[in-house]
Short mmCIF file of C-alpha atoms and ligand atoms in Angstrom, two decimals:
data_model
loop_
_atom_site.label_atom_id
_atom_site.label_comp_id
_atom_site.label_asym_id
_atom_site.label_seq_id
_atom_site.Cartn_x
_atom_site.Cartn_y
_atom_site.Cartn_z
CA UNK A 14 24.98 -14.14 4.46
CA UNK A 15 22.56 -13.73 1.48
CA UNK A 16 19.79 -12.17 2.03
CA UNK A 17 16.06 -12.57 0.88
CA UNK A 18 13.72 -9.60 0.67
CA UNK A 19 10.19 -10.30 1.56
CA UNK A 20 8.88 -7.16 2.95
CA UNK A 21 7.79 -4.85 -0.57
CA UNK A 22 4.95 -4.07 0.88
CA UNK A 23 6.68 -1.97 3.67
CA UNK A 24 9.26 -0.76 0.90
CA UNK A 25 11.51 -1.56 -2.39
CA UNK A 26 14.56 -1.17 -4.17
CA UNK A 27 15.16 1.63 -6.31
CA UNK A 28 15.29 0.10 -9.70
CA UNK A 29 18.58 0.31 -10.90
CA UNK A 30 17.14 2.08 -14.38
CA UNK A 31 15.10 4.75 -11.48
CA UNK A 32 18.56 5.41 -9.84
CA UNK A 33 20.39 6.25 -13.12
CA UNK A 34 17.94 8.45 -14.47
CA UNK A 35 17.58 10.22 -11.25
CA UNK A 36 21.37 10.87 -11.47
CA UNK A 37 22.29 13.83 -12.90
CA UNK A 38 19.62 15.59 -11.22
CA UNK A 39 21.63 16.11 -8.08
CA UNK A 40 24.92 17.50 -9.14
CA UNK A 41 24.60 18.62 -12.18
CA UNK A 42 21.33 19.43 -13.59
CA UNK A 43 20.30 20.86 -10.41
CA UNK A 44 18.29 23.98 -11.81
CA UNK A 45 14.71 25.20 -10.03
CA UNK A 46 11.92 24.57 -12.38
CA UNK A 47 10.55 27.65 -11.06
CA UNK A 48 14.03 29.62 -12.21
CA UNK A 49 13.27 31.89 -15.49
CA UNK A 50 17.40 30.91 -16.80
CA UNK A 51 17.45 28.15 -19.52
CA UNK A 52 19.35 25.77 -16.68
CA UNK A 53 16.28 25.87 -14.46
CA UNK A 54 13.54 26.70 -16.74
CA UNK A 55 14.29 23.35 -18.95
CA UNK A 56 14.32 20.86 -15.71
CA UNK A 57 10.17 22.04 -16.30
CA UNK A 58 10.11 19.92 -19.12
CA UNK A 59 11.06 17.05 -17.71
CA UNK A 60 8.70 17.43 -14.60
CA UNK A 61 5.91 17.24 -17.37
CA UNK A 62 7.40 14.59 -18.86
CA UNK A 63 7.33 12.52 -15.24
CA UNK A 64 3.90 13.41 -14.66
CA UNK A 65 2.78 11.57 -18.42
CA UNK A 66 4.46 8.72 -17.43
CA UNK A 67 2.46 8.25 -13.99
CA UNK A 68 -0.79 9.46 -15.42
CA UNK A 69 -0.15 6.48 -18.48
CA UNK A 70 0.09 4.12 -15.65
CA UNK A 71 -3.35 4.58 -14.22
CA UNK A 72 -5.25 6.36 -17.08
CA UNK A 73 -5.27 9.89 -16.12
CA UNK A 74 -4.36 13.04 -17.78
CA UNK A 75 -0.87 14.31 -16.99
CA UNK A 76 -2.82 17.87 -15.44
CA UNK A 77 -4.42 15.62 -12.90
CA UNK A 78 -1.38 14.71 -11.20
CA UNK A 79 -0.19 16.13 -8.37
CA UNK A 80 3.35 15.35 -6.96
CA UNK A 81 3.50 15.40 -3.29
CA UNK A 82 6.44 13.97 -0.47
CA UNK A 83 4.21 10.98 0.06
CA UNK A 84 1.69 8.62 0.20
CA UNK A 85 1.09 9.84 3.71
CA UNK A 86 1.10 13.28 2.44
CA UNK A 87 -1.46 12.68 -0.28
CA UNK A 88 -3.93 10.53 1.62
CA UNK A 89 -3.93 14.12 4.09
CA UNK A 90 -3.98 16.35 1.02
CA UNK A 91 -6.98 14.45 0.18
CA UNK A 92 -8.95 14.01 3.18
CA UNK A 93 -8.05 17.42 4.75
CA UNK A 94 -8.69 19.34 1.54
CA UNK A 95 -11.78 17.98 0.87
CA UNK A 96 -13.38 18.09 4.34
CA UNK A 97 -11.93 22.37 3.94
CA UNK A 98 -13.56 22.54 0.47
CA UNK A 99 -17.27 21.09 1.60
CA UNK A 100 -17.25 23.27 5.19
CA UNK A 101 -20.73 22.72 5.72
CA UNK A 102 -20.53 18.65 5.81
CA UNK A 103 -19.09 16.85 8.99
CA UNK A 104 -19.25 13.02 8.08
CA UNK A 105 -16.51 10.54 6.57
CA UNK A 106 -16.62 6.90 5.85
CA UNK A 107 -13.68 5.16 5.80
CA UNK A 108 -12.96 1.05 6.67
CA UNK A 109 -11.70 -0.63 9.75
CA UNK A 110 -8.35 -1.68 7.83
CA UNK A 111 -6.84 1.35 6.25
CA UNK A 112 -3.40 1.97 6.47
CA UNK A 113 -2.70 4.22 10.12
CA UNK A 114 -2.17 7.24 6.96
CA UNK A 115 -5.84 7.55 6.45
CA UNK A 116 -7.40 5.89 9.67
CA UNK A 117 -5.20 7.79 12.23
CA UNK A 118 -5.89 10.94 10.58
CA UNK A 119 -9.64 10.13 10.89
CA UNK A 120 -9.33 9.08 14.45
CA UNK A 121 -7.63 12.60 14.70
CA UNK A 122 -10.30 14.11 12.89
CA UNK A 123 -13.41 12.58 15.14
CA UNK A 124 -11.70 13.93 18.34
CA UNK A 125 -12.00 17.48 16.20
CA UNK A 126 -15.91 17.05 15.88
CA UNK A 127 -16.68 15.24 12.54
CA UNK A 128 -18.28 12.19 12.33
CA UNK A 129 -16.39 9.19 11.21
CA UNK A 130 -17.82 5.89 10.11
CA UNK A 131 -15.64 2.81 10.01
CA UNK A 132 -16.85 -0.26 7.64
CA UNK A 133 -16.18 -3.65 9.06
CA UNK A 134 -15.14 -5.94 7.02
CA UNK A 135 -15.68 -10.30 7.59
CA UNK A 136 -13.80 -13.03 8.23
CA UNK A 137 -11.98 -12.69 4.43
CA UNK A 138 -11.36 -9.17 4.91
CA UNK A 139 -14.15 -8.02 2.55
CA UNK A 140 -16.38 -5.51 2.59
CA UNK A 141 -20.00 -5.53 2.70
CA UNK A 142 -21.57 -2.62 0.40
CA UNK A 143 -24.85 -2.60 1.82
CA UNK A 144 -23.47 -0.95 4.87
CA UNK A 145 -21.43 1.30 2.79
CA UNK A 146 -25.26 2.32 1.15
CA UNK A 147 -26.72 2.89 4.49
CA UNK A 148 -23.94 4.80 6.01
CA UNK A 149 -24.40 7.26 3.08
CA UNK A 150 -26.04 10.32 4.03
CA UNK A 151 -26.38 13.95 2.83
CA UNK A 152 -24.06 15.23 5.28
CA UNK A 153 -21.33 12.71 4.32
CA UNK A 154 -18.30 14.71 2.86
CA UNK A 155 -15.77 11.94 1.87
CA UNK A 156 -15.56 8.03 1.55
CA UNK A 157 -11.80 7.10 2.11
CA UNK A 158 -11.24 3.32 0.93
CA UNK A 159 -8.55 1.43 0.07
CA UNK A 160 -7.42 0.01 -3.14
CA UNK A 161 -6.00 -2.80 -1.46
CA UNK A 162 -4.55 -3.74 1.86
CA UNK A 163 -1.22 -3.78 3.11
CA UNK A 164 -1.14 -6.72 5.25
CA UNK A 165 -3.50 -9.16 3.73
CA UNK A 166 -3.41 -8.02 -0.23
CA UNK A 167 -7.50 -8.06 -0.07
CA UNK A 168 -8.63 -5.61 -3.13
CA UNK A 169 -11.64 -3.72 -2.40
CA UNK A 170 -14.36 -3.60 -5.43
CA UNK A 171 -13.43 -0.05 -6.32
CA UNK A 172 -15.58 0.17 -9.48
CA UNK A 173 -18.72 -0.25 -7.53
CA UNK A 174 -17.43 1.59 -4.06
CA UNK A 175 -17.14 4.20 -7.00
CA UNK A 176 -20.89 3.77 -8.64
CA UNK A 177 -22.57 3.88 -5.08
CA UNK A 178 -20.27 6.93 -3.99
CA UNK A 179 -21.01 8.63 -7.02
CA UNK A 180 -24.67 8.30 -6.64
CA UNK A 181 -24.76 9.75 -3.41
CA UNK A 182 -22.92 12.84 -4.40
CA UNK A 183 -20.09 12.81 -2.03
CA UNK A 184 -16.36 13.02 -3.31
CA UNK A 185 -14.06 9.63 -3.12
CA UNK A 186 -10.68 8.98 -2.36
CA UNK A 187 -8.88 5.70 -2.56
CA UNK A 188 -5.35 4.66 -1.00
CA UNK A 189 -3.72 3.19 -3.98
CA UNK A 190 0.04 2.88 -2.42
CA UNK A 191 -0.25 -1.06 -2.65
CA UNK A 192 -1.90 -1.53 -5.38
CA UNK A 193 -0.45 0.97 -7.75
CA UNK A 194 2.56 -1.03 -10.17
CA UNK A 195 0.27 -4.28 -8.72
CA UNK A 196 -2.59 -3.81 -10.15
CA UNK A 197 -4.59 -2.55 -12.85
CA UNK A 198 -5.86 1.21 -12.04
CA UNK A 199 -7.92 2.96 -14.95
CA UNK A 200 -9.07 6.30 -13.86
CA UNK A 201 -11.15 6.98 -17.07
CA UNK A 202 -13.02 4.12 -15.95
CA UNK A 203 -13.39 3.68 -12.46
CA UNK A 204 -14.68 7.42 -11.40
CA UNK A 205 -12.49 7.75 -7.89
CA UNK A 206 -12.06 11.36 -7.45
CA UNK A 207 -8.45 11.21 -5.77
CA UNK A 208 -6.43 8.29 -5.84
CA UNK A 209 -3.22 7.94 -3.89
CA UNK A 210 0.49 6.66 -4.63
CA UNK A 211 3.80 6.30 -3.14
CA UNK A 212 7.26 6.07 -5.16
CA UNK A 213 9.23 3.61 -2.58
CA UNK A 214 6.31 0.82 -2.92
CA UNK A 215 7.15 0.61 -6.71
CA UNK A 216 10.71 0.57 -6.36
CA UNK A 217 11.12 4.59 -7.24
CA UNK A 218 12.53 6.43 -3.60
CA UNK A 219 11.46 6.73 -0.39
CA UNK A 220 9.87 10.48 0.21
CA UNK A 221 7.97 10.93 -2.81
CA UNK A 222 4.63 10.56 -3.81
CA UNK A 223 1.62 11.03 -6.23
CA UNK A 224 -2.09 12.58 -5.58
CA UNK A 225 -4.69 12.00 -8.38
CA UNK A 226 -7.33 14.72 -8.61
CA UNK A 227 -9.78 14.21 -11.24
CA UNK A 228 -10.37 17.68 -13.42
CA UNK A 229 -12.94 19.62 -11.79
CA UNK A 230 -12.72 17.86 -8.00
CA UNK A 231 -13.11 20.95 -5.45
CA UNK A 232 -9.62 19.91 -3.03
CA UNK A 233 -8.41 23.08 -1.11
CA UNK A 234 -4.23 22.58 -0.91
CA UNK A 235 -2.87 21.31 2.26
CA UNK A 236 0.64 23.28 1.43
CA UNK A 237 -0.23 27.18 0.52
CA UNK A 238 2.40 29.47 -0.51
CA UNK A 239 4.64 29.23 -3.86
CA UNK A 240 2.67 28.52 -7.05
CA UNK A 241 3.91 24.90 -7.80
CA UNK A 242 1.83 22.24 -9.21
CA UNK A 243 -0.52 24.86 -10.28
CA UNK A 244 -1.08 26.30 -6.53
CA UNK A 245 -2.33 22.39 -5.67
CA UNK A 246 0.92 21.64 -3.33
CA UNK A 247 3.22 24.71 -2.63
CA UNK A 248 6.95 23.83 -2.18
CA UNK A 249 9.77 23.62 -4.68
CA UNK A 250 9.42 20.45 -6.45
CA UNK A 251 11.92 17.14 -5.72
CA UNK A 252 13.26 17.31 -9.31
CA UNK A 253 15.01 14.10 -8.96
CA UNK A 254 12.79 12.17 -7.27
CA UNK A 255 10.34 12.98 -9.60
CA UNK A 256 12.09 11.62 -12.25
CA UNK A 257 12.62 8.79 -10.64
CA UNK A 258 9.00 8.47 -9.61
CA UNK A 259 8.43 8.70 -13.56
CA UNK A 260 10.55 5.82 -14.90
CA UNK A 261 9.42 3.70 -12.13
CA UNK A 262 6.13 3.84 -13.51
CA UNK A 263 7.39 3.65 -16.69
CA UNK A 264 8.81 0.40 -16.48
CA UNK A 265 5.76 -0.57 -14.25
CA UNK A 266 3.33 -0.43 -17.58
CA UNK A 267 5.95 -1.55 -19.43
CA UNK A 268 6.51 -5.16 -17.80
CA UNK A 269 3.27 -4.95 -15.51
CA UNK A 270 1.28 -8.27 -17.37
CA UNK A 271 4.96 -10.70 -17.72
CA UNK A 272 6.05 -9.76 -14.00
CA UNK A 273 3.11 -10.10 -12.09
CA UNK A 274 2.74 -13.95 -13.68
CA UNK A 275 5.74 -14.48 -12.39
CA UNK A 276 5.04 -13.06 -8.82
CA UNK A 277 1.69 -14.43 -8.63
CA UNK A 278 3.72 -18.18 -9.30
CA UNK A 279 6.35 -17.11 -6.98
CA UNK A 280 3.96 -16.33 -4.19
CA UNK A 281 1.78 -19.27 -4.61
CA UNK A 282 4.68 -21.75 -4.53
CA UNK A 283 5.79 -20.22 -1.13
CA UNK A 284 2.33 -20.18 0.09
CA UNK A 285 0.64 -23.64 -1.26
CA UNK A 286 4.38 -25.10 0.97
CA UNK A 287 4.30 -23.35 4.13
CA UNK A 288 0.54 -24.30 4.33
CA UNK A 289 0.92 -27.69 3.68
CA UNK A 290 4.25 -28.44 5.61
CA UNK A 291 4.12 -25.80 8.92
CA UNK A 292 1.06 -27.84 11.00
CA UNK A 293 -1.57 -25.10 12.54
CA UNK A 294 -0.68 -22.47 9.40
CA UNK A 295 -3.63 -20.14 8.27
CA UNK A 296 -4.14 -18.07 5.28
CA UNK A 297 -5.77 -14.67 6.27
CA UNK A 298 -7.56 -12.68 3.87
CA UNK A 299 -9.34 -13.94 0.77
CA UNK A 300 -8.14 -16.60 -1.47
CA UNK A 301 -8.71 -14.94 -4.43
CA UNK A 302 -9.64 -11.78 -4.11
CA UNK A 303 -5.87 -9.62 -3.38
CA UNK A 304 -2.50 -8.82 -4.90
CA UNK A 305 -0.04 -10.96 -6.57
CA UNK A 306 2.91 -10.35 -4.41
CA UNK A 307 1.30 -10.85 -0.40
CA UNK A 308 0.50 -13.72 1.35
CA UNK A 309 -0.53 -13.14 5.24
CA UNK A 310 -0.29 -16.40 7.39
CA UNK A 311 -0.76 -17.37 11.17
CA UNK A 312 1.10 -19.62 12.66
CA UNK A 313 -0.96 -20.99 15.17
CA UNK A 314 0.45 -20.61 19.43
CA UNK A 315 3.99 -18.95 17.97
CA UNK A 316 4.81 -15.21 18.44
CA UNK A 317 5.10 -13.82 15.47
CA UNK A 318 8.14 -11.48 16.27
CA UNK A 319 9.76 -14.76 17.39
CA UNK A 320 9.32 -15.96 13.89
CA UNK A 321 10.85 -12.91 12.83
CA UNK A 322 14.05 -12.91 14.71
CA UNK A 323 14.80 -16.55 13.74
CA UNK A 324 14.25 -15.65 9.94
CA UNK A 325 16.00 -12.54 10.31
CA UNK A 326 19.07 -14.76 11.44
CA UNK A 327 18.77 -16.11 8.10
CA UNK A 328 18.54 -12.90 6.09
CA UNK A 329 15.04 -13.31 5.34
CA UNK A 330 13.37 -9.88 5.99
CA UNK A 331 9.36 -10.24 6.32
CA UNK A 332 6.86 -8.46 8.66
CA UNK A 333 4.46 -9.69 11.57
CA UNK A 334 0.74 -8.79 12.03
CA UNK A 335 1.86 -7.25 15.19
CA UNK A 336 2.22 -3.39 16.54
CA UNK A 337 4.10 -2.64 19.42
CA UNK A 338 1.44 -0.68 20.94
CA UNK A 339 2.36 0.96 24.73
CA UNK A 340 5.06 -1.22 25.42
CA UNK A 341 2.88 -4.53 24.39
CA UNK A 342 2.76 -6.52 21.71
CA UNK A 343 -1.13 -6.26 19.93
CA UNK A 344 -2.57 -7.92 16.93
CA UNK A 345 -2.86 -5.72 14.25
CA UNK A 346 -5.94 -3.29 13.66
CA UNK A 347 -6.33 -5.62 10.61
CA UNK A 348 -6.41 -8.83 11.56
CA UNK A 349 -8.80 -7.46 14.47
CA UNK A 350 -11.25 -6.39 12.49
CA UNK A 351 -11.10 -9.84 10.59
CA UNK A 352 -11.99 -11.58 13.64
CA UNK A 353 -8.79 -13.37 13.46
CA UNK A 354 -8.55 -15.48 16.61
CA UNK A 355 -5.95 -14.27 19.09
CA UNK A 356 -3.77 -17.01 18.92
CA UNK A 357 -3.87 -16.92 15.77
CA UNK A 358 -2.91 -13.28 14.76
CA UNK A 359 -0.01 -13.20 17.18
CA UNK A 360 2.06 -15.42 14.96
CA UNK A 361 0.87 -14.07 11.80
CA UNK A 362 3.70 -13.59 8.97
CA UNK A 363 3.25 -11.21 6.20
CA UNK A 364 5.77 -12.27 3.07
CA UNK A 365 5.52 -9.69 0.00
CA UNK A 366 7.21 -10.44 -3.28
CA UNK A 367 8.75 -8.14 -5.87
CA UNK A 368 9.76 -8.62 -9.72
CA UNK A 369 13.19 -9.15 -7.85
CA UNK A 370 12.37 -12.20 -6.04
CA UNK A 371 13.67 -15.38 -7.81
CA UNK A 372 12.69 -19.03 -7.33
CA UNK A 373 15.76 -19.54 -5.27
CA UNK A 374 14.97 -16.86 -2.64
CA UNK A 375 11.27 -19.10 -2.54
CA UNK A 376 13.18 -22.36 -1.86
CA UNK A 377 15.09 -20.87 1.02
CA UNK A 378 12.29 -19.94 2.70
CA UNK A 379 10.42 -23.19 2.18
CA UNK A 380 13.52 -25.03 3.52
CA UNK A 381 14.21 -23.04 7.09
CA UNK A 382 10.04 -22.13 7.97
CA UNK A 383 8.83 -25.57 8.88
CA UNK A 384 11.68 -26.22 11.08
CA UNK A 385 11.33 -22.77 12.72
CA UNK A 386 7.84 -22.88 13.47
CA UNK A 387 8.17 -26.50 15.07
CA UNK A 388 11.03 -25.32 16.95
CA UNK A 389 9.33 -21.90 18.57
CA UNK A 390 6.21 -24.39 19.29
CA UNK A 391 8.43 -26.46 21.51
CA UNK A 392 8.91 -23.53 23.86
CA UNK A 393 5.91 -22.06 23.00
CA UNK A 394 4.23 -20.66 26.32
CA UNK A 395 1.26 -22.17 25.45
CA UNK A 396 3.66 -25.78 25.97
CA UNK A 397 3.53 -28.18 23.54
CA UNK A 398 2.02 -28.05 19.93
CA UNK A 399 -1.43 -27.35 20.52
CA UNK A 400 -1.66 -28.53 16.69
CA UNK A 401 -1.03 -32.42 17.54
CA UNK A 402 -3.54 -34.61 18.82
CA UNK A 403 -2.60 -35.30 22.79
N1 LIG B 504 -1.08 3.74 2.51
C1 LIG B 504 -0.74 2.45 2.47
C2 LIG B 504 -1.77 1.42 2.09
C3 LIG B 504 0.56 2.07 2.78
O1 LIG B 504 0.89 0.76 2.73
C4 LIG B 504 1.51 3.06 3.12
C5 LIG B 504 2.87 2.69 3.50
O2 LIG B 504 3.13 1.61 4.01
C6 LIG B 504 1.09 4.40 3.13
C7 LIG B 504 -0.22 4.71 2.82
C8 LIG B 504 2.03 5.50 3.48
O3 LIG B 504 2.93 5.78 2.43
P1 LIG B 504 4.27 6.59 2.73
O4 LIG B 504 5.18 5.65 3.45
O5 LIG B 504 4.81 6.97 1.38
O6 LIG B 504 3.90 7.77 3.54
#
């Protein structure tokens, strides 16, 4: 059975190019960087040469990055160390969408005794700066937002979140794992203080990732003990994941304008037919405003895991906007905070698309949805399809 990979946005392949530079660095170049022989010392080198190649990709220096185990990892080094380096301030604003990395953590971090304010965001999954502005307040420590969101694509305007942050004097960080390889990220122009990444969402490994800290940003480490990464994240560095992380990156800038055309067509085509042909479909999130590769839709009075299974069958691997949460299935945090309607978020299908997606894998999909969505609505509990006139 063939299968057709729709789920990037949960995780990628390893770019063939990633795996065969990472190669060597198992069995045979397996020195420490830390080690003071030539066969250690000169695996050093290439750590630096890694950390140019991720810094090119979002317009840092290559002293700014920090290379961490992952993006869950860095969103913590981030929110942690900043909340440790500014003891005397007890608030954080975050958004009711982030990814559980940074909003668990702050749920965690209320129950300790700071203050956390969640944004809400509308029907389109924006934002609404004015109550970003009036949440701002001299004991507010962090802002934690988004880049852009893993179920619905929506980008956040990070360029003013940044201007308005900036003003107020607190530090930002921004969860870039979706949007890093997806979209473009300039540092030296949008003033984020720490930015986050993740290796397996742009087809480097899984267990690997990447905190920004702009020069001069007060972050106390979350990992204390050996002297790596200049005392910012203690613990001897994954040499070959590293230099995976690095050429993934690489070829990221390299191909980044040509491939996301290409994805941006692919997803479209898939999108513009399952809207017009599956009655009761639903785009959520804005039109416009969101990555190339995701498209989030409800299928109206179908479970979404039932979609699932019957796709799976197929070999079409996608997600739902569900969480199994205490033995039930729930909406997602997400589409909650959108106001999606209930019957509307339980059959919501998230398809992401890679540069290894092909027009073929599209045309599959377009061929087996329609008939799966008519068939679940036939034994829908809800009875017949709700979306035909009685
Ligand atoms: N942030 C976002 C927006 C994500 O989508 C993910 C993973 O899905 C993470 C953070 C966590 O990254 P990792 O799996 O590398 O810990």
């Amino acid at each position: 059975m063939r299968t057709v990979y729709l789920d990037n946005n949960a995780t990628t392949n390893v770019a063939p190019e990633v795996f065969e530079q990472m190669r060597p660095f198992f069995c045979e170049e397996y020195g420490n960087p830390s080690s003071i022989h030539t066969f250690g010392g000169k695996i050093g080198k290439l750590l630096d040469k890694s950390r140019k190649q991720v810094a090119q990709l979002i317009g840092a220096e290559a002293s700014e990055i920090v290379f961490t185990s992952c993006g869950t990892e860095s969103d913590s080094t981030a929110i942690r160390g900043t909340l440790e380096s500014y003891p005397g301030k007890r608030h954080i604003i975050t958004t009711r969408v982030e990814h559980p990395a940074v909003r668990g953590l702050c749920q965690y971090l209320s129950q300790q005794g700071y203050r956390v304010t969640e944004l809400s965001v509308n029907r389109e999954g924006l934002l609404d700066l004015d109550e970003l502005r009036e949440a701002l307040d001299p004991d507010t420590a962090l802002v934690s937002i988004m880049w852009a969101n893993n179920e619905t694509g929506v980008l956040f305007p990070i360029e003013q979140i940044a201007e308005i942050v900036k003003a107020s004097g607190a530090v930002l960080h921004t969860d870039a794992v979706q949007a890093a390889g997806k979209e473009t990220i300039d540092v030296s122009k949008v003033p984020v203080d720490l930015l986050s990444i993740s290796g397996h969402k742009l087809h480097a490994p899984k267990g690997i990732g990447v905190l920004y800290i702009r020069r001069g940003t007060r972050l106390a480490p979350l990992l204390v003990g050996g002297h790596q990464e200049h005392g910012r994240r203690a613990g001897t560095e994954n040499v070959p994941y590293i230099i995976g992380l690095g050429k993934a990156c690489e070829l990221a800038s390299e191909s980044f304008k040509d491939e996301l055309v290409r994805v941006r067509k692919l997803r479209d085509r898939l999108e513009e037919a399952l809207l017009d042909n599956c009655p009761g479909a639903k785009l959520n999130g804005h039109k416009k405003n969101r990555l190339v590769n995701t498209t989030s839709i409800s299928f109206e009075y179908v479970e979404g895991e039932a979609i699932l299974l019957l796709l799976d069958r197929l070999g079409i691997c996608a997600s739902s906007g569900s969480a199994c949460t205490s033995g039930s299935l729930e909406p997602s945090h997400v589409l909650r905070a959108m106001g999606v309607p209930f019957t509307s978020a339980h059959g919501s299908i998230r398809f992401s698309l890679s540069r290894y997606n092909t027009e073929q894998d599209i045309e599959y999909v377009i061929e087996h949805m329609p008939g799966i969505i008519e068939k679940l609505r036939d034994i829908s509990p809800f009875g017949r399809d709700k979306t035909k006139p009685d």
